Tab-separated table of N, CA and C in Angstrom:
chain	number	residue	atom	x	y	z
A	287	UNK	N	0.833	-1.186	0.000
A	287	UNK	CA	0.000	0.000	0.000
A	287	UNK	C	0.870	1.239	0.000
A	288	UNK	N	0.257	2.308	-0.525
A	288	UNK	CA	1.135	3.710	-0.843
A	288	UNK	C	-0.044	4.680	0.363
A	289	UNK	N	0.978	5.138	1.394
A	289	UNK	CA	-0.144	5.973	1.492
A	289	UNK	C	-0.312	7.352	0.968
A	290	UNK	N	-1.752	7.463	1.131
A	290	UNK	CA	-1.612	9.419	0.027
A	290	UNK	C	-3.018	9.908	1.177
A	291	UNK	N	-2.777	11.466	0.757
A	291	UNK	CA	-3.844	12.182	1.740
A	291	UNK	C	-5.091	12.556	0.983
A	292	UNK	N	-6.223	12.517	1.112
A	292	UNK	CA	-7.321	12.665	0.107
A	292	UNK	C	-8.021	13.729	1.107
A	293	UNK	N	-8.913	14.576	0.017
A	293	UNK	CA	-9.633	15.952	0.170
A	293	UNK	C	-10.672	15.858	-0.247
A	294	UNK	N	-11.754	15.706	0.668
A	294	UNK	CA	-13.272	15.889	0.048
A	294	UNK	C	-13.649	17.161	0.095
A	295	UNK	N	-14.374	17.557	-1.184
A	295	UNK	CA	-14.915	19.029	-1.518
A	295	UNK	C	-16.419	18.513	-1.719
A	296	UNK	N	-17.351	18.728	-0.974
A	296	UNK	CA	-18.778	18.194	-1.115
A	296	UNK	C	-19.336	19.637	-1.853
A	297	UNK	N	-18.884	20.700	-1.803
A	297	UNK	CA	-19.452	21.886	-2.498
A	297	UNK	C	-19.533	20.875	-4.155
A	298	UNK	N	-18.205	20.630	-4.889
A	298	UNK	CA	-17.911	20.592	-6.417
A	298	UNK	C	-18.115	19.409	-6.358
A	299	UNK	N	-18.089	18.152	-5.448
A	299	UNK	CA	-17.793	16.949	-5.563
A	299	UNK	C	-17.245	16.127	-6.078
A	300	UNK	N	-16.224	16.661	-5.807
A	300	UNK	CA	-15.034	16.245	-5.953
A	300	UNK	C	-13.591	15.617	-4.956
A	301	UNK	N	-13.098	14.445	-5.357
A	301	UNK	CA	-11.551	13.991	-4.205
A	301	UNK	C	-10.647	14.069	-4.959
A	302	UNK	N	-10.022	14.915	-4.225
A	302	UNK	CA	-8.569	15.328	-4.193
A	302	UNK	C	-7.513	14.602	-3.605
A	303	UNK	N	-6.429	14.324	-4.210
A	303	UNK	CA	-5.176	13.626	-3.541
A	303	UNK	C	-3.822	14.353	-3.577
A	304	UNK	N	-3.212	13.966	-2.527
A	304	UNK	CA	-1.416	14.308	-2.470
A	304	UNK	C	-0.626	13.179	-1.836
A	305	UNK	N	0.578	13.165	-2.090
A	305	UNK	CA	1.046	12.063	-1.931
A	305	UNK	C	1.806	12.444	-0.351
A	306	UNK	N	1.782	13.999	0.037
A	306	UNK	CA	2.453	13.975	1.062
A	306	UNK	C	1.651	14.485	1.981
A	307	UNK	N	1.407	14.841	3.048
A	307	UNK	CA	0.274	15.698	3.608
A	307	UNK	C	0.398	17.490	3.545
A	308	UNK	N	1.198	17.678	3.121
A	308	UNK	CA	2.081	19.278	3.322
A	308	UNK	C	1.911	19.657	2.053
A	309	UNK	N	1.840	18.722	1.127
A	309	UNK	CA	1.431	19.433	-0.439
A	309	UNK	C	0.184	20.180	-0.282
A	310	UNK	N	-0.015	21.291	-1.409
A	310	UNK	CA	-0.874	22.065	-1.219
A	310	UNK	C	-1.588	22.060	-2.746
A	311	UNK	N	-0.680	20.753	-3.945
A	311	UNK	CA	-1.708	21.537	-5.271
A	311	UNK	C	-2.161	19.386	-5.127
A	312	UNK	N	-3.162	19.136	-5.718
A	312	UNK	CA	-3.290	17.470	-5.545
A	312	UNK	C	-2.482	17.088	-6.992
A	313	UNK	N	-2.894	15.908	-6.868
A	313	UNK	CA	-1.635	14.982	-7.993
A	313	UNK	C	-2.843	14.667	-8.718
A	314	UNK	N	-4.211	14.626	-8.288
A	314	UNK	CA	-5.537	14.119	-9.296
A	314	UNK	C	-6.658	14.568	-8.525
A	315	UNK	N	-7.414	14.907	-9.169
A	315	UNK	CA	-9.046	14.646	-8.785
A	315	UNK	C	-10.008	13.576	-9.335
A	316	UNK	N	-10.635	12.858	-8.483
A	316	UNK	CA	-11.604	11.948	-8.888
A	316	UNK	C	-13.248	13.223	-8.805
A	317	UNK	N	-14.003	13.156	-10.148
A	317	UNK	CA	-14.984	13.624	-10.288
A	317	UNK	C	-16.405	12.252	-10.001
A	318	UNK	N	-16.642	12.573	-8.180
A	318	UNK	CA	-17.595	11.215	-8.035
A	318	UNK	C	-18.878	11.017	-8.570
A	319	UNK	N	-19.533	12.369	-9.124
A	319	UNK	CA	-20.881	11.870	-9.279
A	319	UNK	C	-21.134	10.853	-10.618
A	320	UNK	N	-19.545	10.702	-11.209
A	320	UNK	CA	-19.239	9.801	-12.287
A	320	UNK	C	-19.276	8.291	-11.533
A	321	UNK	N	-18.997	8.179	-10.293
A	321	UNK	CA	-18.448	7.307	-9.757
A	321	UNK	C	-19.844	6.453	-8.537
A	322	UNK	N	-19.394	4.746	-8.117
A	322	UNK	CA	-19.765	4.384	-7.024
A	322	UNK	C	-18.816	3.714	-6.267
A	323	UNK	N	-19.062	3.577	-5.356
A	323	UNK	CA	-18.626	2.956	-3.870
A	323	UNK	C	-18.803	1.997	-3.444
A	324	UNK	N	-18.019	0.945	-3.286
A	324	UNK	CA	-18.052	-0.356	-3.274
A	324	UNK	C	-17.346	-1.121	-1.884
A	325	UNK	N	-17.754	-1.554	-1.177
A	325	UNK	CA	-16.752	-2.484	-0.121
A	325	UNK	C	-16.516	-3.494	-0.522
A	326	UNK	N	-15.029	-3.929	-0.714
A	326	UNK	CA	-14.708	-5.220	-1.087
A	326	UNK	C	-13.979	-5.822	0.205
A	327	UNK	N	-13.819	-7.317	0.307
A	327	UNK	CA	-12.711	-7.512	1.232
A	327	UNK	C	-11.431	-7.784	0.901
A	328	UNK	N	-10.487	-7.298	1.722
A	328	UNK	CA	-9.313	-7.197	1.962
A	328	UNK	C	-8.542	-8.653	0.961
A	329	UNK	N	-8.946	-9.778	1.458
A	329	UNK	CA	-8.321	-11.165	0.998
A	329	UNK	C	-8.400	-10.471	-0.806
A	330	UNK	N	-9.316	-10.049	-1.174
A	330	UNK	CA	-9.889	-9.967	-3.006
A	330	UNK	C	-8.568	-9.244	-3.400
A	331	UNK	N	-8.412	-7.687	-2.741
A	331	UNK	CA	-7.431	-7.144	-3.092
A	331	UNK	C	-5.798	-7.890	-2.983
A	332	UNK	N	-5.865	-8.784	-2.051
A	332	UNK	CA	-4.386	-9.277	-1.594
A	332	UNK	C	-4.638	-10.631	-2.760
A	333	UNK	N	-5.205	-11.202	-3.466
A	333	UNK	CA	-4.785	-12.082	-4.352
A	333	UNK	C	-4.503	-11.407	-5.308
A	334	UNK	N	-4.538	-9.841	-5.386
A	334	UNK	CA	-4.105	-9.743	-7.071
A	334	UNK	C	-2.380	-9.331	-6.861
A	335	UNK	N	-2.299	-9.194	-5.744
A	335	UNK	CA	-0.735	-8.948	-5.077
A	335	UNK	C	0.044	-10.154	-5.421
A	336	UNK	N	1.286	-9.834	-5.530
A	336	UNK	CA	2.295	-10.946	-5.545
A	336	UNK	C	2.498	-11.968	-3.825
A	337	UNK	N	3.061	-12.522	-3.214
A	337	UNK	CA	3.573	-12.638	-2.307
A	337	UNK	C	4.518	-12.524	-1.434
A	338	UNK	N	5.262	-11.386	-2.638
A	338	UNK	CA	6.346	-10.834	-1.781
A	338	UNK	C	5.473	-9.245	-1.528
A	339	UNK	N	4.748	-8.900	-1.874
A	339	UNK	CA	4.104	-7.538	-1.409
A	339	UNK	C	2.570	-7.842	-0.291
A	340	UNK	N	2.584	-8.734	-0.149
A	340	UNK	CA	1.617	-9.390	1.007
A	340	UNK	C	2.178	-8.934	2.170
A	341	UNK	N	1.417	-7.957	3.058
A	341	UNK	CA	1.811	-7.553	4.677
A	341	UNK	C	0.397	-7.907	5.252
A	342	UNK	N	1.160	-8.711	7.132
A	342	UNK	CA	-0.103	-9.308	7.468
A	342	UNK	C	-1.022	-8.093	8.015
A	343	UNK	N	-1.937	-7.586	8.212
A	343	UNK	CA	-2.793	-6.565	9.090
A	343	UNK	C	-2.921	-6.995	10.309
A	344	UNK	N	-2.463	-8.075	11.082
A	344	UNK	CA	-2.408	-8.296	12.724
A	344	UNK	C	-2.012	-9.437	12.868
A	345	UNK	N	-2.968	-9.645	14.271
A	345	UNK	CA	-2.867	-10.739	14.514
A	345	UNK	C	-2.710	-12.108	13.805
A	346	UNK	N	-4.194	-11.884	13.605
A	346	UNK	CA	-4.947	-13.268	12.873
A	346	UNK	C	-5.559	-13.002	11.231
A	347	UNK	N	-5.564	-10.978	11.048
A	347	UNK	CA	-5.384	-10.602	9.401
A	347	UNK	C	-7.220	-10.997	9.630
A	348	UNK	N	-8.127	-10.807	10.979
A	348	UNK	CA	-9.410	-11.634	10.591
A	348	UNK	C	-10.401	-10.395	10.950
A	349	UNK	N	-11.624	-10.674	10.853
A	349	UNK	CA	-12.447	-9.127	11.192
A	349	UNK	C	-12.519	-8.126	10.195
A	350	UNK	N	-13.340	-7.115	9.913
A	350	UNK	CA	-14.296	-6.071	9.194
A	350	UNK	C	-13.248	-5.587	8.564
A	351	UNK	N	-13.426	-5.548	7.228
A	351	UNK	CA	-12.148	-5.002	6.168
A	351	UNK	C	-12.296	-3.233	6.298
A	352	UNK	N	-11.156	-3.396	6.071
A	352	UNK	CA	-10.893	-1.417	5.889
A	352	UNK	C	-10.827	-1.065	4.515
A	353	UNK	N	-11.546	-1.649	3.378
A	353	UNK	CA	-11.062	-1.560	1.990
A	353	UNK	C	-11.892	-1.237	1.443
A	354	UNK	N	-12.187	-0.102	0.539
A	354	UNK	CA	-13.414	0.208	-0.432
A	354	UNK	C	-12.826	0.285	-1.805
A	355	UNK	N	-13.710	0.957	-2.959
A	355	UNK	CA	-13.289	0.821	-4.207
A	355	UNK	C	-14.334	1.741	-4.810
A	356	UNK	N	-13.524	3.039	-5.595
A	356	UNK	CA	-13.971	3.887	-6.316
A	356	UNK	C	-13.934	3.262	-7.851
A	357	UNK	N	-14.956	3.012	-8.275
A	357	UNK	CA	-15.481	2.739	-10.023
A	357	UNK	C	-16.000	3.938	-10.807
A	358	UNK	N	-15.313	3.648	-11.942
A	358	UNK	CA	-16.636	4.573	-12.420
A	358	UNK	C	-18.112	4.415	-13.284
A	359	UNK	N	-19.365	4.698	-13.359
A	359	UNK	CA	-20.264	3.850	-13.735
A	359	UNK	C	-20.344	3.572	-15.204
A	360	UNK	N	-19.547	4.382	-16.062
A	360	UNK	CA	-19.429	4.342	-17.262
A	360	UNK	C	-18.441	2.939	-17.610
A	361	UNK	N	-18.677	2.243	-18.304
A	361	UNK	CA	-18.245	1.190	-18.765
A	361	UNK	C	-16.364	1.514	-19.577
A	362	UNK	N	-15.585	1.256	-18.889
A	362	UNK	CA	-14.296	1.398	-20.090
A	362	UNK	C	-13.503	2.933	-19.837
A	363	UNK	N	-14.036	3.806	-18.815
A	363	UNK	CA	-13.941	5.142	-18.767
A	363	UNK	C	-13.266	4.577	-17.021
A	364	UNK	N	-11.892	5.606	-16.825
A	364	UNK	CA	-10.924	5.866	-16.201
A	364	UNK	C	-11.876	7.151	-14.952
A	365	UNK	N	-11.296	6.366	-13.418
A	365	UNK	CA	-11.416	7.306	-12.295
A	365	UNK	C	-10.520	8.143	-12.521
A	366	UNK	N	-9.390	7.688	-12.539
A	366	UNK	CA	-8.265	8.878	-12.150
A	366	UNK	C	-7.274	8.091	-12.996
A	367	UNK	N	-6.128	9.067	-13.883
A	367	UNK	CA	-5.357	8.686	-14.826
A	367	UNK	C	-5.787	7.431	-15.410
A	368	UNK	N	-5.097	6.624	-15.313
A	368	UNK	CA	-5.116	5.682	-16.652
A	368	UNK	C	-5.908	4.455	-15.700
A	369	UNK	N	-6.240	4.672	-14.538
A	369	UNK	CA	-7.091	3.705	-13.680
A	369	UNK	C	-8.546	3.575	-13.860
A	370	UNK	N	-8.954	2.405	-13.969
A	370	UNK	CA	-10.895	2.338	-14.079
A	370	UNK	C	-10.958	1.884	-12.958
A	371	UNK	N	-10.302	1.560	-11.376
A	371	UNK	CA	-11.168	1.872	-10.450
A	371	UNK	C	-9.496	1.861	-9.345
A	372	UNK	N	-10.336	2.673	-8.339
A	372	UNK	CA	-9.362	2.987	-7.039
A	372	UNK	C	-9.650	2.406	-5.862
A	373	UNK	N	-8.643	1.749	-5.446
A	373	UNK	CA	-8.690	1.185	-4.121
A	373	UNK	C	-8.320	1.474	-3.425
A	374	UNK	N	-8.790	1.959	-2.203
A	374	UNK	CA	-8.655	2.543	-0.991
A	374	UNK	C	-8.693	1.597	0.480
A	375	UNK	N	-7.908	2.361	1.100
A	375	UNK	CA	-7.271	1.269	2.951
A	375	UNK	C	-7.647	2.192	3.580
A	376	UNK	N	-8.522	2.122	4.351
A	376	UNK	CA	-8.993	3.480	5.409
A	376	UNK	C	-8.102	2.624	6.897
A	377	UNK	N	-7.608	3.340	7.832
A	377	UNK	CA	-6.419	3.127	8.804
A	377	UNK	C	-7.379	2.422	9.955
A	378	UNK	N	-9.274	2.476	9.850
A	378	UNK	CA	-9.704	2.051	10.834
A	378	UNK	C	-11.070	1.817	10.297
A	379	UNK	N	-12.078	0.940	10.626
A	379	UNK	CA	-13.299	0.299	10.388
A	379	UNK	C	-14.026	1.903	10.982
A	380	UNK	N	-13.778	2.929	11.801
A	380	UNK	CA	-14.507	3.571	11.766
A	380	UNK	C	-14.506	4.748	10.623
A	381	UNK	N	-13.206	5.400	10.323
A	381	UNK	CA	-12.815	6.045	9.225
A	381	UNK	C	-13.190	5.615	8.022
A	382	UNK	N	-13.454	3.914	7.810
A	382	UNK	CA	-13.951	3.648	6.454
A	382	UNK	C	-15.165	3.809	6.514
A	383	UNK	N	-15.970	3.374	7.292
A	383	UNK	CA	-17.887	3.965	7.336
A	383	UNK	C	-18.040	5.223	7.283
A	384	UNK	N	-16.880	6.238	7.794
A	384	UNK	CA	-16.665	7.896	7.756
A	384	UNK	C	-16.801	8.201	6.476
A	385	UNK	N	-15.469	7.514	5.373
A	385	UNK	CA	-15.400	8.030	4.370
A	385	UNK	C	-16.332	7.164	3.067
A	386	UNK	N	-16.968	6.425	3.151
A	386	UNK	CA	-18.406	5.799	2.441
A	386	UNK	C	-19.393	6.315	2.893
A	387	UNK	N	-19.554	6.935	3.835
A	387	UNK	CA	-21.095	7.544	3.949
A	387	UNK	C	-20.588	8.730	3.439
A	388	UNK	N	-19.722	10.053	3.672
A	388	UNK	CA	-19.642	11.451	2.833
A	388	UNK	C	-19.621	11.100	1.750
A	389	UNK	N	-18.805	10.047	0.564
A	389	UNK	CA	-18.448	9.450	-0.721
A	389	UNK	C	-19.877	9.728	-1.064
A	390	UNK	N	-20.796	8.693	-0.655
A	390	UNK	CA	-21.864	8.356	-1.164
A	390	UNK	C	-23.191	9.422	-1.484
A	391	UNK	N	-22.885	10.702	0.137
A	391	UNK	CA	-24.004	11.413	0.387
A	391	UNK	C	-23.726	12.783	-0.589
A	392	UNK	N	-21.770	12.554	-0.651
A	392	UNK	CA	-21.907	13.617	-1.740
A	392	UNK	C	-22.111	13.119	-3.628
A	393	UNK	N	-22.484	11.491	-3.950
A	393	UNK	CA	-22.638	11.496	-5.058
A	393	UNK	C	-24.040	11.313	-5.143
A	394	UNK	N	-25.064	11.031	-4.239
A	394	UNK	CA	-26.187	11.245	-4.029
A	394	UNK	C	-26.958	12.476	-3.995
A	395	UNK	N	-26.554	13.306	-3.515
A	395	UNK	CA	-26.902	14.730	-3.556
A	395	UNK	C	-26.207	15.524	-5.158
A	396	UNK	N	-25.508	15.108	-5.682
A	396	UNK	CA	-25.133	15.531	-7.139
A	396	UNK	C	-25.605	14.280	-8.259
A	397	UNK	N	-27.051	14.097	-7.657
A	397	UNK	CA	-28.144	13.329	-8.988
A	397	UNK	C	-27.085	12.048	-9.234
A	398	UNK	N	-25.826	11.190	-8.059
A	398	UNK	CA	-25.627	10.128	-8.796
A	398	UNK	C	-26.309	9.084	-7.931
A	399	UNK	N	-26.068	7.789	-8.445
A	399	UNK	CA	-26.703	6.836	-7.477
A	399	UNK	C	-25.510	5.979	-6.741
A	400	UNK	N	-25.815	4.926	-5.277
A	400	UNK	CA	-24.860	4.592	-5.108
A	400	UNK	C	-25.196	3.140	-5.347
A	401	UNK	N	-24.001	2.587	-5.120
A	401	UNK	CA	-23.771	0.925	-5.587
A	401	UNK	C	-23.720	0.502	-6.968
A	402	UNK	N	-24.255	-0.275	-7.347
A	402	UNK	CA	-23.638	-0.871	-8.629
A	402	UNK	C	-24.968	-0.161	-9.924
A	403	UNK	N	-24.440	0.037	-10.981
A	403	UNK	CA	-25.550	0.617	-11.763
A	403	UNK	C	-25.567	-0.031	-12.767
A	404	UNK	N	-26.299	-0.351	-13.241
A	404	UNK	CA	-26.295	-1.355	-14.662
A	404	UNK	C	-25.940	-0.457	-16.069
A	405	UNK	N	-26.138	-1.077	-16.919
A	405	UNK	CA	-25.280	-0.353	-18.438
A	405	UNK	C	-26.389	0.523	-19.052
A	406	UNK	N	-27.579	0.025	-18.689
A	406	UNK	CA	-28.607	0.516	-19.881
A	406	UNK	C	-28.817	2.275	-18.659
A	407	UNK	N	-29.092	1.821	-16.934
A	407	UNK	CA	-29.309	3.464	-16.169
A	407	UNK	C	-28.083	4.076	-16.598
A	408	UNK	N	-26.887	3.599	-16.817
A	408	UNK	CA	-25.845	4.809	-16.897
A	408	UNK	C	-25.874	5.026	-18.282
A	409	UNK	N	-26.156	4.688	-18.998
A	409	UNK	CA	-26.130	5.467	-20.367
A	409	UNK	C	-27.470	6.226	-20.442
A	410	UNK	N	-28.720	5.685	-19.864
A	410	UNK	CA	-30.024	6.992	-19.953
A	410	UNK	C	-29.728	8.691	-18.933
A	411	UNK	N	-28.373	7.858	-18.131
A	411	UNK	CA	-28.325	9.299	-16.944
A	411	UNK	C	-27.135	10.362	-17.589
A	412	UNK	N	-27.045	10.215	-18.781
A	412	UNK	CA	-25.581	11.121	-19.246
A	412	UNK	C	-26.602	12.714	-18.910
A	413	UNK	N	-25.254	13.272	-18.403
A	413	UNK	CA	-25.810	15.375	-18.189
A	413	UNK	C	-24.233	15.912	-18.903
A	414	UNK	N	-24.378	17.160	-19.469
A	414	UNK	CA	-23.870	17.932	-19.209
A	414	UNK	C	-22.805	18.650	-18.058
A	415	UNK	N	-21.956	18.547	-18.308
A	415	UNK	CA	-21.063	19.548	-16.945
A	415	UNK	C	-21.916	20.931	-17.266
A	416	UNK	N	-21.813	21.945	-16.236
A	416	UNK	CA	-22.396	23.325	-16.161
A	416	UNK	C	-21.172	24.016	-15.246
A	417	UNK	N	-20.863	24.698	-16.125
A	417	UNK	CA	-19.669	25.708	-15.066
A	417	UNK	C	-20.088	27.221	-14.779
């Protein structure tokens, strides 16, 4: 895992990232109302890992994953750079319910939906940006 610092703007709705905490311009923005929110578990993400990049999370590595996953609902279309979806390690089971409920309430409140959307709603929901 890399860690990076992320910035929710619920005004534009939009997340922001830096790779250090002291940076002040981000390295990307994810535009969410493109996007949903997904909890996966931890084991899903660690099989696509090698086994030399496998670190245990405790004890027993057992109990409520800290892992979500930014998609975007458009089929073939990139979250952020050349990525079609982002995976995220929140540091605690409470910080990850923190940052999935703002995720969600700010792509909900900007007309998106959350969880999984099928092909035929995301192609009837295309808008316009408005600046």
């Amino acid at each position: 895992w890399s860690r990076r610092w992320f910035v929710l703007n619920e005004k534009t709705g939009k997340l922001g990232y830096t790779k250090k905490q002291e940076e002040r311009n981000f390295r990307g923005t994810i535009t969410l109302e493109e996007c949903t929110i997904e909890e996966i578990p931890e084991d899903e993400v660690e099989k696509s890992k090698s086994s030399k990049d496998k670190k245990p999370n405790g004890p027993d590595s057992k109990g409520p994953g800290l892992v979500f996953k930014i998609t975007c609902k458009v089929p073939y279309k990139t979250v952020l750079k050349a990525h079609n979806a982002i995976v995220l390690k929140a540091e605690s089971v409470v910080d990850k319910n923190e940052w999935i409920n703002k995720l969600q309430k700010v792509i909900q409140a900007r007309g998106g939906q959350v969880g999984s959307v099928s092909m035929r709603q995301s192609l009837s929901e295309g808008s316009l940006d408005k600046m």
